[in-house]
XYZ file of C-alpha atoms in Angstrom:
339
model
C 188.473 115.165 -124.808
C 184.833 116.110 -125.235
C 183.304 118.668 -122.910
C 181.604 116.925 -119.926
C 177.826 116.909 -119.902
C 175.188 116.871 -117.181
C 174.795 113.148 -117.847
C 178.515 112.585 -117.156
C 178.236 114.383 -113.813
C 175.120 112.371 -112.909
C 176.878 109.062 -113.716
C 179.944 110.015 -111.682
C 177.810 111.104 -108.711
C 175.421 108.167 -108.973
C 172.333 110.403 -109.142
C 169.768 111.390 -111.756
C 170.279 114.233 -114.250
C 167.420 116.063 -112.495
C 169.280 115.932 -109.189
C 172.363 117.412 -110.869
C 170.234 120.208 -112.366
C 168.700 120.988 -108.958
C 172.130 121.108 -107.333
C 173.759 123.282 -110.001
C 170.912 125.776 -110.109
C 170.413 126.092 -106.344
C 166.913 124.608 -106.437
C 165.318 122.413 -103.759
C 165.089 118.685 -104.406
C 168.416 117.368 -103.085
C 169.966 117.287 -99.635
C 172.724 119.714 -98.675
C 175.271 116.892 -98.573
C 174.282 115.621 -102.028
C 174.349 119.172 -103.416
C 177.904 119.731 -102.136
C 179.055 116.381 -103.533
C 177.566 117.133 -106.976
C 179.097 120.626 -107.023
C 182.509 119.222 -106.091
C 182.349 116.559 -108.824
C 181.185 119.119 -111.416
C 184.071 121.435 -110.522
C 186.545 118.573 -110.684
C 185.297 117.564 -114.142
C 185.361 121.167 -115.402
C 181.614 121.140 -116.064
C 179.569 124.341 -116.331
C 175.845 124.484 -117.113
C 175.114 125.343 -120.736
C 173.123 128.392 -121.707
C 170.292 126.071 -122.717
C 170.240 124.569 -119.217
C 170.080 128.078 -117.737
C 167.160 128.889 -120.030
C 165.274 125.776 -118.943
C 165.930 126.372 -115.253
C 165.181 130.096 -115.300
C 168.493 130.820 -113.563
C 169.960 134.312 -113.755
C 172.797 134.838 -116.217
C 174.271 137.532 -113.930
C 175.335 139.409 -117.063
C 174.045 142.347 -119.089
C 174.608 142.885 -122.788
C 175.818 145.829 -124.851
C 175.721 145.499 -128.654
C 177.364 148.385 -130.508
C 176.557 149.064 -134.139
C 179.796 150.855 -134.915
C 182.890 149.842 -136.920
C 185.155 147.967 -134.508
C 188.145 150.047 -135.586
C 186.502 153.265 -134.388
C 185.704 152.020 -130.887
C 189.344 151.768 -129.898
C 189.866 155.482 -130.529
C 186.475 156.703 -129.295
C 186.979 158.024 -125.735
C 183.219 158.380 -125.151
C 182.521 154.653 -125.356
C 185.616 153.712 -123.388
C 184.584 156.047 -120.563
C 180.937 154.950 -120.742
C 181.921 151.279 -120.536
C 184.257 151.979 -117.608
C 181.339 153.443 -115.667
C 179.063 150.527 -116.583
C 181.732 147.999 -115.579
C 182.384 149.662 -112.222
C 178.711 149.494 -111.295
C 178.241 145.932 -112.542
C 181.372 144.641 -110.811
C 180.091 145.953 -107.486
C 177.015 143.743 -107.994
C 178.982 140.713 -109.319
C 177.497 141.150 -112.796
C 179.448 140.734 -116.027
C 179.228 142.824 -119.201
C 178.817 140.989 -122.503
C 179.989 143.255 -125.334
C 179.463 142.585 -129.023
C 180.133 144.758 -132.083
C 177.577 144.311 -134.874
C 177.441 145.414 -138.501
C 173.927 146.865 -138.680
C 170.638 147.200 -136.730
C 169.310 143.895 -138.117
C 172.353 142.077 -136.758
C 171.889 143.865 -133.429
C 168.284 142.683 -133.196
C 169.407 139.127 -133.995
C 171.924 139.345 -131.137
C 169.176 140.437 -128.718
C 166.950 137.545 -129.776
C 169.796 135.058 -129.333
C 170.970 136.461 -126.000
C 167.450 136.426 -124.578
C 166.470 133.076 -126.078
C 169.553 131.408 -124.628
C 169.382 133.433 -121.380
C 172.923 134.685 -121.876
C 172.009 138.079 -120.379
C 169.430 139.366 -117.907
C 169.070 142.717 -119.675
C 170.672 145.034 -122.211
C 171.905 148.593 -122.589
C 170.918 150.203 -125.892
C 173.036 152.954 -127.468
C 172.753 155.176 -130.535
C 168.977 155.612 -130.601
C 167.628 156.267 -134.093
C 164.494 157.979 -135.349
C 161.655 155.376 -135.362
C 164.174 152.898 -133.976
C 163.015 149.354 -134.822
C 164.985 147.904 -131.916
C 162.576 149.454 -129.418
C 159.400 147.520 -130.387
C 161.423 144.285 -130.712
C 162.774 144.649 -127.164
C 159.269 145.454 -125.910
C 157.911 142.355 -127.650
C 160.650 140.118 -126.257
C 160.138 141.406 -122.733
C 163.907 141.778 -122.457
C 164.787 144.268 -119.673
C 166.499 147.216 -121.339
C 167.728 150.743 -120.679
C 168.183 153.112 -123.600
C 171.140 155.475 -123.240
C 169.455 158.379 -124.999
C 166.116 160.078 -125.343
C 163.934 161.568 -124.042
C 161.715 160.638 -127.004
C 161.678 157.477 -129.102
C 162.214 155.054 -126.209
C 158.694 153.567 -126.148
C 157.996 151.741 -122.871
C 161.691 151.116 -122.229
C 163.638 152.742 -119.414
C 166.117 155.433 -120.436
C 168.924 157.694 -119.243
C 169.411 160.874 -121.239
C 171.097 164.258 -121.255
C 169.772 167.535 -122.679
C 171.982 167.884 -125.758
C 169.862 170.725 -127.148
C 170.488 172.947 -124.110
C 174.236 172.276 -124.261
C 174.346 173.141 -127.970
C 172.456 176.398 -127.442
C 174.832 177.404 -124.618
C 177.789 176.829 -126.958
C 176.368 178.889 -129.837
C 175.481 181.752 -127.492
C 179.011 181.687 -126.028
C 180.616 181.899 -129.481
C 178.309 184.753 -130.498
C 179.185 186.579 -127.271
C 182.849 186.320 -128.309
C 181.933 188.043 -131.572
C 181.631 185.113 -133.984
C 179.076 185.463 -136.795
C 180.147 182.600 -139.049
C 179.758 179.396 -137.062
C 179.762 175.858 -138.477
C 179.252 172.428 -136.958
C 180.725 169.036 -137.878
C 177.989 166.639 -136.807
C 177.908 162.921 -136.130
C 176.029 160.180 -137.966
C 172.882 161.897 -139.303
C 170.525 158.961 -138.675
C 171.121 159.016 -134.901
C 168.437 160.719 -132.824
C 170.892 162.708 -130.696
C 172.528 164.037 -133.892
C 169.114 165.150 -135.115
C 168.379 166.827 -131.768
C 171.709 168.683 -131.872
C 171.227 169.735 -135.498
C 167.747 171.126 -134.847
C 168.954 172.978 -131.736
C 171.920 174.426 -133.658
C 169.707 175.583 -136.524
C 167.141 177.171 -134.197
C 169.784 178.983 -132.142
C 171.557 180.296 -135.244
C 168.304 181.566 -136.775
C 167.331 183.273 -133.528
C 170.722 184.974 -133.323
C 170.716 186.000 -136.989
C 173.628 183.809 -138.153
C 172.875 183.476 -141.868
C 175.992 181.449 -142.774
C 175.618 178.734 -140.116
C 175.935 175.205 -141.550
C 176.189 171.607 -140.315
C 178.368 169.093 -142.187
C 177.564 165.430 -141.355
C 180.365 163.033 -140.498
C 180.904 159.653 -138.812
C 182.871 160.576 -135.653
C 186.211 159.431 -137.105
C 189.264 161.646 -137.360
C 189.517 161.042 -141.102
C 185.980 162.231 -141.830
C 186.288 165.065 -139.343
C 189.420 166.256 -141.152
C 187.706 166.070 -144.557
C 184.708 168.037 -143.314
C 187.010 170.666 -141.815
C 188.962 171.103 -145.071
C 185.717 171.677 -146.967
C 184.562 174.271 -144.456
C 187.879 176.122 -144.302
C 188.193 176.142 -148.087
C 184.779 177.736 -148.633
C 184.260 181.371 -149.598
C 182.434 182.088 -146.340
C 185.028 180.416 -144.129
C 183.710 179.969 -140.578
C 185.511 181.626 -137.695
C 184.307 178.948 -135.251
C 183.500 175.230 -135.588
C 181.678 172.970 -133.120
C 182.490 169.242 -133.385
C 180.232 166.423 -132.221
C 183.110 164.580 -130.560
C 186.669 165.195 -129.434
C 188.323 162.941 -132.026
C 186.956 165.057 -134.895
C 187.813 168.272 -133.052
C 191.452 167.227 -132.693
C 191.532 166.308 -136.388
C 190.026 169.724 -137.171
C 192.729 171.444 -135.116
C 195.386 169.598 -137.126
C 193.780 170.639 -140.436
C 193.597 174.299 -139.359
C 197.290 174.263 -138.492
C 198.093 172.467 -141.763
C 196.293 175.267 -143.652
C 198.219 177.977 -141.813
C 195.305 179.165 -139.669
C 195.931 180.197 -136.085
C 193.737 178.670 -133.379
C 192.039 180.573 -131.813
C 192.947 183.789 -133.708
C 191.649 182.647 -137.114
C 189.481 179.751 -135.967
C 187.862 178.851 -132.651
C 187.187 175.167 -131.957
C 184.746 173.535 -129.518
C 184.677 169.763 -128.894
C 181.808 167.667 -127.604
C 182.856 165.146 -124.887
C 185.713 166.426 -122.806
C 188.143 163.487 -122.705
C 191.763 163.880 -121.501
C 192.729 164.221 -125.177
C 191.249 167.725 -125.188
C 193.882 168.932 -122.725
C 196.830 167.125 -124.316
C 196.781 169.126 -127.572
C 197.927 172.714 -128.079
C 196.007 174.828 -127.651
C 193.856 172.829 -125.250
C 190.295 172.478 -126.532
C 187.234 174.250 -125.230
C 184.787 171.409 -124.672
C 181.316 170.401 -123.570
C 182.103 168.487 -120.392
C 180.192 165.898 -118.409
C 181.021 162.906 -116.237
C 180.675 160.113 -118.802
C 181.692 157.242 -116.452
C 178.981 158.444 -114.047
C 176.530 158.444 -116.983
C 177.398 154.793 -117.676
C 177.100 153.901 -113.988
C 173.662 155.543 -113.852
C 172.509 153.486 -116.848
C 173.832 150.275 -115.274
C 172.103 151.007 -111.950
C 168.832 151.645 -113.717
C 169.117 148.427 -115.740
C 169.809 146.364 -112.614
C 166.737 147.947 -111.017
C 164.586 147.013 -114.033
C 165.991 143.473 -113.962
C 164.986 143.367 -110.290
C 161.387 144.254 -111.165
C 161.311 148.064 -110.967
C 159.036 149.945 -113.365
C 160.887 151.395 -116.402
C 161.392 155.149 -116.074
C 163.229 157.914 -117.889
C 166.010 159.609 -115.926
C 167.613 162.883 -117.005
C 171.347 162.995 -116.310
C 173.410 166.185 -116.011
C 173.544 168.502 -119.026
C 177.000 168.899 -120.547
C 178.488 172.266 -119.547
C 180.903 174.419 -121.485
C 184.524 174.444 -120.280
C 186.376 177.289 -122.074
C 190.068 176.711 -122.793
C 192.673 177.983 -125.227
C 190.952 177.025 -128.487
C 188.292 179.761 -128.334
C 188.672 183.554 -128.438
C 187.165 186.560 -130.247
C 187.745 186.311 -134.001
C 190.736 188.250 -135.305
C 188.788 189.320 -138.400
C 185.062 189.018 -137.830
C-alpha cells in the first residue's frame, strides 16, 4: 500500500487540502469540530505531515540535530560523546524535543546535512562539535540562519552561541602537579591535531613546559582510539629519553597506554605516571585507577541543549563558560622512581 497523502485525507474527510493543512498544523481556518474530525481520520489512515509540508507551513520540527564527523566505530567506545549525548537527551526530553543524530564522513558532508535539515525543516537548531581552526561550518550556519550552539570555543565561533570549558587552565594544572611530584620528562598523547581544542591544549602544554624548564616535553598526535593511543605510547616508551609521565587527551587512550606500559614491564606509577582527560567510570575500573581531569560531562551537554533551546526561542546568541576540568589524583600518579 502506498503511504497516504494529504489529498487522501482531504477526500476521506470531504474537505479541501488547505483545510487539512490548517488542521494538522494547528492554524486557524477550520472549526474545532472539523479539526478534530480531520485529525482522527489522519491518525486512522496512518498519515503524518511530510517534512516538505512542515517547511511550507513554518511548523516547528520539535527536534535538534547533532552531526558527528567521527568514524562510527569509535563513537561506541568513546565515553565522552555517550555522556554528552545523555545530558543533551535529558534536557531535550524534558521539553518534548527529539535529538536527530547523524554520523558523517567529513566536514563537507556535515555541511550538506545542515543544508538538508534546515531546507526540509527537519530540525529547529543544531549542536556543533569538534570546532576546527577557521572552521568553514561556522559561516555556513550563519548564512543559513540555522540556530546553532557550538560546543567549544571561546574563539572561532563567529556570531554563533557557544558553551566552552577552559582546557588550557586544566592542562597547566596537570603539568604543574606532575612537576610537583618530581617529574621532569613529561609527554602528551594528543587528539586529532586539526581540532581547535587540541590546538589549545598543545599550546598550553608547550607554554607550561617551557616555563617550568622541561626540555624533553613532547606531544604525539593521535585520533582518540585505543589502537593509536597504544602505538603512540610504544613510541614514547621506546625512546632514549623515555618519559616518566604521560598525559592523554581522553580516557580510552590512557587505558591503552596503561596496558602498553604493563606489556613492556613498566610499573605504574613507579616507572610511569598516567593522567587521563575525561574521567569516565572506565578510569576507576582499571588497576591502578587513573588520575584524571574530571568534569560533569552530562551537565555540559544539558547546558548546551538549554542554550540551543533558548536561541531557538529567540534569545541572542552568547558564549557561556562551563566549569573547568579539575584534577582528580588516583593510583596512576606518584613521584618517579628514577627521575
